[in-house]
Short mmCIF file of C-alpha atoms and ligand atoms in Angstrom, two decimals:
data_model
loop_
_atom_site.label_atom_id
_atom_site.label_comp_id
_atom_site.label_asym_id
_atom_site.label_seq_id
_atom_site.Cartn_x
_atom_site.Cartn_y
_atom_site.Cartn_z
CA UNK A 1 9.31 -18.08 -9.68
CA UNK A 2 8.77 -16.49 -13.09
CA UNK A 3 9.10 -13.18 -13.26
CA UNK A 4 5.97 -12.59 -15.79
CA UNK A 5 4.14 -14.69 -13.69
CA UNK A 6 4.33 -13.08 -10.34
CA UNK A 7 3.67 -9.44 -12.09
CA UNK A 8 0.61 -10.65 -13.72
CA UNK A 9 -0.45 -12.96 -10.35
CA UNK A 10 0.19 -9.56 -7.66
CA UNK A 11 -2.81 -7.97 -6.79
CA UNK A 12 -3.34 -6.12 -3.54
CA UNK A 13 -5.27 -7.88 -0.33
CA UNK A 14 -7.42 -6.61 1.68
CA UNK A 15 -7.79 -9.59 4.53
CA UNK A 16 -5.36 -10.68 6.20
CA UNK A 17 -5.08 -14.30 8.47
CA UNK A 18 -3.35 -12.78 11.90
CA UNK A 19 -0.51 -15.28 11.16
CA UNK A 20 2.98 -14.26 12.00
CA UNK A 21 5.68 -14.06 9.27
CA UNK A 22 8.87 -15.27 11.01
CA UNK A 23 11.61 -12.49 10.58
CA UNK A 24 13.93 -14.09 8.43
CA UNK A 25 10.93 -14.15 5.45
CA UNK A 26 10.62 -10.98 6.32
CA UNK A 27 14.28 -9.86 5.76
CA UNK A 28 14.88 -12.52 3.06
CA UNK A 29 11.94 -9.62 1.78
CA UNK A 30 13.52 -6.40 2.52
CA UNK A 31 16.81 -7.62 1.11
CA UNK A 32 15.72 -8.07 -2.25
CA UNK A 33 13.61 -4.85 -2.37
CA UNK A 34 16.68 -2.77 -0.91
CA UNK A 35 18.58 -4.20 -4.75
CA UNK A 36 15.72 -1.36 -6.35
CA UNK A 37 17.79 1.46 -8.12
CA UNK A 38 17.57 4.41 -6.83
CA UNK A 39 19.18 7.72 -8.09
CA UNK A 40 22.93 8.66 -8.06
CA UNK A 41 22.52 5.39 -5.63
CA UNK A 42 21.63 7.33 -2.31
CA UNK A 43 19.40 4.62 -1.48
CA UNK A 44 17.28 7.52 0.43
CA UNK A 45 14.75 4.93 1.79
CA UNK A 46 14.09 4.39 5.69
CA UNK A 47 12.29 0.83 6.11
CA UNK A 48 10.55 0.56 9.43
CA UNK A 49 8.56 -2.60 9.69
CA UNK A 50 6.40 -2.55 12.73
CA UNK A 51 5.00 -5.89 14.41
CA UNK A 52 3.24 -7.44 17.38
CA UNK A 53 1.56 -4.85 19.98
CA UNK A 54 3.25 -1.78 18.50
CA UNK A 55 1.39 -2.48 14.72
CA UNK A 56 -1.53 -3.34 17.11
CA UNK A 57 -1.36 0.15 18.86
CA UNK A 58 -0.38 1.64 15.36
CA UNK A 59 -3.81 1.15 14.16
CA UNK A 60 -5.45 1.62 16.91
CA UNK A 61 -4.02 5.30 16.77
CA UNK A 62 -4.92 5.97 13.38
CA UNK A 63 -8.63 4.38 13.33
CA UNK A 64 -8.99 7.02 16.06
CA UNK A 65 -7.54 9.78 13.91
CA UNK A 66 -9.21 8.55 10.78
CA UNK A 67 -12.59 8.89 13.10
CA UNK A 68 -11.65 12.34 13.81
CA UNK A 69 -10.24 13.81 11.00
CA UNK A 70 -12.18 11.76 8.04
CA UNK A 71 -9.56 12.03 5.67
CA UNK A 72 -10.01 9.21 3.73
CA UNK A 73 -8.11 7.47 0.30
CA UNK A 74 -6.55 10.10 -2.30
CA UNK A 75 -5.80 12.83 -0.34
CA UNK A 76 -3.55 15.52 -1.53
CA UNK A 77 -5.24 16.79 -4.93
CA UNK A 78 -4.07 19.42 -5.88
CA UNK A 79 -7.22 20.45 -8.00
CA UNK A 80 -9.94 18.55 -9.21
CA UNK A 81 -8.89 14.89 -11.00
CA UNK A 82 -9.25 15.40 -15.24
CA UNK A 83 -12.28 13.21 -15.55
CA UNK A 84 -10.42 10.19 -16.95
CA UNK A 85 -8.33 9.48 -13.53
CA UNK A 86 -11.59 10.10 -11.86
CA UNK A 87 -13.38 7.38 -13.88
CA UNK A 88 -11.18 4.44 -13.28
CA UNK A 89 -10.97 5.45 -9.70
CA UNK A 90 -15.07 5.35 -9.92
CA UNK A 91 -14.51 2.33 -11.70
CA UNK A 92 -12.95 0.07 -9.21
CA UNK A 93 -14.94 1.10 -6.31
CA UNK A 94 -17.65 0.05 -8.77
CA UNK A 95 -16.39 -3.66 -9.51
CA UNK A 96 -15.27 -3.91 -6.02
CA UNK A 97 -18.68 -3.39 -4.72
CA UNK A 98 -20.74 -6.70 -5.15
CA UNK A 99 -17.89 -8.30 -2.78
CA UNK A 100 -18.83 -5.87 -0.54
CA UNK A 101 -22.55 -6.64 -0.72
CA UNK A 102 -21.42 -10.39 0.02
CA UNK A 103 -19.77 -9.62 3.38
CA UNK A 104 -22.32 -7.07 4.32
CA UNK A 105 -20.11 -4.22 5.00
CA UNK A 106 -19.86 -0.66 3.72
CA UNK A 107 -17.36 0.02 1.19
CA UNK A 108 -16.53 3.08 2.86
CA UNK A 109 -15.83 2.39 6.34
CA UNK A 110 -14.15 -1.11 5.19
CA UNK A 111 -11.30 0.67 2.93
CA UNK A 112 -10.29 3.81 5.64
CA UNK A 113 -10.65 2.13 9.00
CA UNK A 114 -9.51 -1.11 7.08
CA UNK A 115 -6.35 0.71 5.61
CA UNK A 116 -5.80 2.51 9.10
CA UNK A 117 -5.76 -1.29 10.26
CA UNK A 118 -3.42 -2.38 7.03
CA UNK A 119 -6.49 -5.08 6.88
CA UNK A 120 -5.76 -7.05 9.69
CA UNK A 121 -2.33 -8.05 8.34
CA UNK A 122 0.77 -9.00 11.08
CA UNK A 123 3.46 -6.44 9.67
CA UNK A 124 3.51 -3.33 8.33
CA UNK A 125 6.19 -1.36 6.73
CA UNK A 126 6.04 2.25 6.84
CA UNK A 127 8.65 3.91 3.43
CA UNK A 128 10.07 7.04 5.44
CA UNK A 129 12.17 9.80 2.88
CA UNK A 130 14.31 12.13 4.54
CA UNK A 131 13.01 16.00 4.55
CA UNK A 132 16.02 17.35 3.17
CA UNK A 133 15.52 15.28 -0.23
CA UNK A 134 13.04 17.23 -3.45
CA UNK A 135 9.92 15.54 -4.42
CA UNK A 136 11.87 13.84 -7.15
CA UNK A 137 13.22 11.41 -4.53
CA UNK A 138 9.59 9.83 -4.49
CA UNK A 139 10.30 7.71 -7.71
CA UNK A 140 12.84 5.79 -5.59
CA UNK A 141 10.15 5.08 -3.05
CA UNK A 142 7.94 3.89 -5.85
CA UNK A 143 10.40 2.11 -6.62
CA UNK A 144 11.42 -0.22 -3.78
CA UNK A 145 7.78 -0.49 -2.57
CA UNK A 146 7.60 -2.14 -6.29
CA UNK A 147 10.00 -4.58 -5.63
CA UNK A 148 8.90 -4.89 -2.31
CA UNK A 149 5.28 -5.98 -3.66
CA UNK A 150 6.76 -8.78 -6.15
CA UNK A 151 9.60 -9.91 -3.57
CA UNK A 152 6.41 -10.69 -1.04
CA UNK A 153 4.89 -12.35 -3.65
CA UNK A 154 7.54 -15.13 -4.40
CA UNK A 155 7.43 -15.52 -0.76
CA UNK A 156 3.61 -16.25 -1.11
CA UNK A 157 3.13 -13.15 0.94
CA UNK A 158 0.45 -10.88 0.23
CA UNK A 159 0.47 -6.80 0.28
CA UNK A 160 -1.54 -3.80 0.31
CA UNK A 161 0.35 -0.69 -0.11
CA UNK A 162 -1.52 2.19 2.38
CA UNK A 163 -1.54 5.43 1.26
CA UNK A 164 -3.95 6.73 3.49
CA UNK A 165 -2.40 6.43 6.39
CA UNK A 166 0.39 9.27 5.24
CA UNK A 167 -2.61 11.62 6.25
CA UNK A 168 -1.90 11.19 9.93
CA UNK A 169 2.32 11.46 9.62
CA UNK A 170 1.80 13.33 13.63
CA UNK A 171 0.11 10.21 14.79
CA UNK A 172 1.88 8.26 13.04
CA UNK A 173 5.40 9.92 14.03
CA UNK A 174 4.28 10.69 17.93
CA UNK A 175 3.06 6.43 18.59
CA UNK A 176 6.29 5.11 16.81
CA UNK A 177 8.69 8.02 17.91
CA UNK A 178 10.16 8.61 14.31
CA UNK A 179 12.11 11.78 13.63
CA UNK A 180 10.36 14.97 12.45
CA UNK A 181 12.69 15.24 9.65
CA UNK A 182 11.72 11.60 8.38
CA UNK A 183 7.95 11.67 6.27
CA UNK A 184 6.06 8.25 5.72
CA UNK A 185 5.55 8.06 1.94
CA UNK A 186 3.62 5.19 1.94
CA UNK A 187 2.72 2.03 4.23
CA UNK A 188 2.08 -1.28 3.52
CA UNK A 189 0.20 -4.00 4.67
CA UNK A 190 2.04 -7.50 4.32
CA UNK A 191 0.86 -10.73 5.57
CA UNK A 192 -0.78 -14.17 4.20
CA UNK A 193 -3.70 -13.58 2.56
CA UNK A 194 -7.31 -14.48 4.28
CA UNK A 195 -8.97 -16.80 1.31
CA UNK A 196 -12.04 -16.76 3.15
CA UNK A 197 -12.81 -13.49 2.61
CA UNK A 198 -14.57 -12.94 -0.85
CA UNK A 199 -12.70 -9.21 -1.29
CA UNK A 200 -9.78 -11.10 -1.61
CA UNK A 201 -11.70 -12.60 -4.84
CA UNK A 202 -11.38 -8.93 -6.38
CA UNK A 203 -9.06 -8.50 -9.31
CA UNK A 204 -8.81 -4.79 -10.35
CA UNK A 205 -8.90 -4.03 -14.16
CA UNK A 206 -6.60 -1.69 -16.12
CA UNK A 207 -7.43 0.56 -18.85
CA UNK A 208 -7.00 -0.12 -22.70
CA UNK A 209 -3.13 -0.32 -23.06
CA UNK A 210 -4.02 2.71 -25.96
CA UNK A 211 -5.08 5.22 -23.01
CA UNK A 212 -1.64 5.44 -21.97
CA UNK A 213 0.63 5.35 -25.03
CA UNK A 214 1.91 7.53 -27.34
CA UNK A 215 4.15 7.27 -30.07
CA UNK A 216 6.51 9.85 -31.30
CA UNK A 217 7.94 8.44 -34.43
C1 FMN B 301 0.63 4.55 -3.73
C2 FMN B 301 -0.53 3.62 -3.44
C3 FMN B 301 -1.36 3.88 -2.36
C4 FMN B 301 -2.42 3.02 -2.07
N1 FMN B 301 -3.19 3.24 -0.96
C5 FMN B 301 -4.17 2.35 -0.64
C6 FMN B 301 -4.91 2.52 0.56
O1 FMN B 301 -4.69 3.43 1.35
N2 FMN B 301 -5.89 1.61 0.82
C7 FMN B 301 -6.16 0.56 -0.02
O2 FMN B 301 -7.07 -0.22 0.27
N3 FMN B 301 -5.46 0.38 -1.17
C8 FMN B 301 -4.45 1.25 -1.48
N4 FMN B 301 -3.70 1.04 -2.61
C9 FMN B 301 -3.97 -0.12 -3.48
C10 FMN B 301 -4.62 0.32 -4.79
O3 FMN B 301 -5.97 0.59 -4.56
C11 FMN B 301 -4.41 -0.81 -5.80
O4 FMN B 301 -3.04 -0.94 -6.06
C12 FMN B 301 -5.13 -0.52 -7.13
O5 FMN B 301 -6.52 -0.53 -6.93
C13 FMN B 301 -4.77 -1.55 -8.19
O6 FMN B 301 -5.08 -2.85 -7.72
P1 FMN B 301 -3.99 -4.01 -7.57
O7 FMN B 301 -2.93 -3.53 -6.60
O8 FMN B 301 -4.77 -5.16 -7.01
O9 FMN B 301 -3.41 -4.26 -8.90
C14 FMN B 301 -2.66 1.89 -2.90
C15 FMN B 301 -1.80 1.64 -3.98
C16 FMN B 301 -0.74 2.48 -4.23
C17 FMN B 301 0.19 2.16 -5.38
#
């Protein structure tokens, strides 16, 4: 598949069918995204891709937490968003909201207990980094959960990354039995999209290309 095509196509999904993926899509998956660069080529990613009843008793741990705790998307501010970030984050709530009119549901409660659920979909994948690695080590995780997000795309696989869910790294840690000393970046949701469901008809937007660009000449 074209390369411009499947960046422009991508776009995360937030319905899932409960159709399995069969293992070796899966890994056909993981294989490409493990060819992402990292730095000095530690390759400092931990992949754990969780199916069947344990992804099933995944969520149901962190819907419970979420309904707990209430931490909810964006944690981890460090002070209050410069209006600009806060806008576009307004934004798309904004344009996602007539979809959520359709299906009747509240925005709110769909995106956290939804992402807690990684929207229904079969797998999920949770990007561990190793404690003993700086914050700079998160670019590699970017990284291969870029990859990862085209790679399931030529496979006509569909993907939500989850940040939320790194709020509960305890519950997260204690249901799965993962190390201490390994943290969850980020989690995402991969499966074949549900085209029934009109959220999946949501396309978010992107700033003018001007925003973000400077020149230094
Ligand atoms: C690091 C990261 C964390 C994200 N966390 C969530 C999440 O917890 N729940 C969710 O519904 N979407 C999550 N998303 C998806 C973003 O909302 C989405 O990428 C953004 O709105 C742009 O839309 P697009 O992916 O369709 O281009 C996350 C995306 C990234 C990159």
């Amino acid at each position: 598949m074209d390369l411009l095509k499947v960046i422009k196509e991508r776009k995360s999904i937030r319905a899932f069918t409960p159709d399995p993926i069969p293992k070796e899509t899966i890994e056909e998956i993981l294989k490409l995204a493990i060819l992402a660069p990292s730095a000095i080529n530690l390759q400092p990613w931990d992949l754990i891709v969780v199916t069947g009843e344990e992804r099933e008793r995944l969520s149901r741990r962190l819907i419970k937490a979420y309904k707990e705790k209430k931490i909810s998307c964006g944690p981890g501010n460090v002070k209050p968003l410069p209006k600009t970030f806060a806008k576009r984050g307004a934004k798309t709530l904004e344009l996602m909201n007539p979809f959520f009119e359709e299906m009747g549901v509240d925005p709110n409660q769909f995106i956290n207990e939804g992402s807690c659920n990684f929207y229904g979909s079969p797998v999920a994948i949770l990007l561990c980094l190793d404690d003993s690695f700086p914050n700079a080590r998160f670019v590699d995780i970017g990284l291969i959960l870029g990859y990862l997000l085209l790679a399931a795309h030529v496979s006509d696989l569909a993907t939500c990354p989850i940040g939320l869910i790194t709020a509960y790294q305890e519950e997260i840690k204690d249901t799965l039995n993962i190390p201490e000393s390994k943290n969850v970046v980020i989690g995402l949701a991969l499966g074949y999209p549900d085209e029934k469901s009109p959220i999946n008809r949501f396309k978010s937007q992107r700033d003018d290309f001007e925003k973000f660009v400077r020149w230094i000449e």
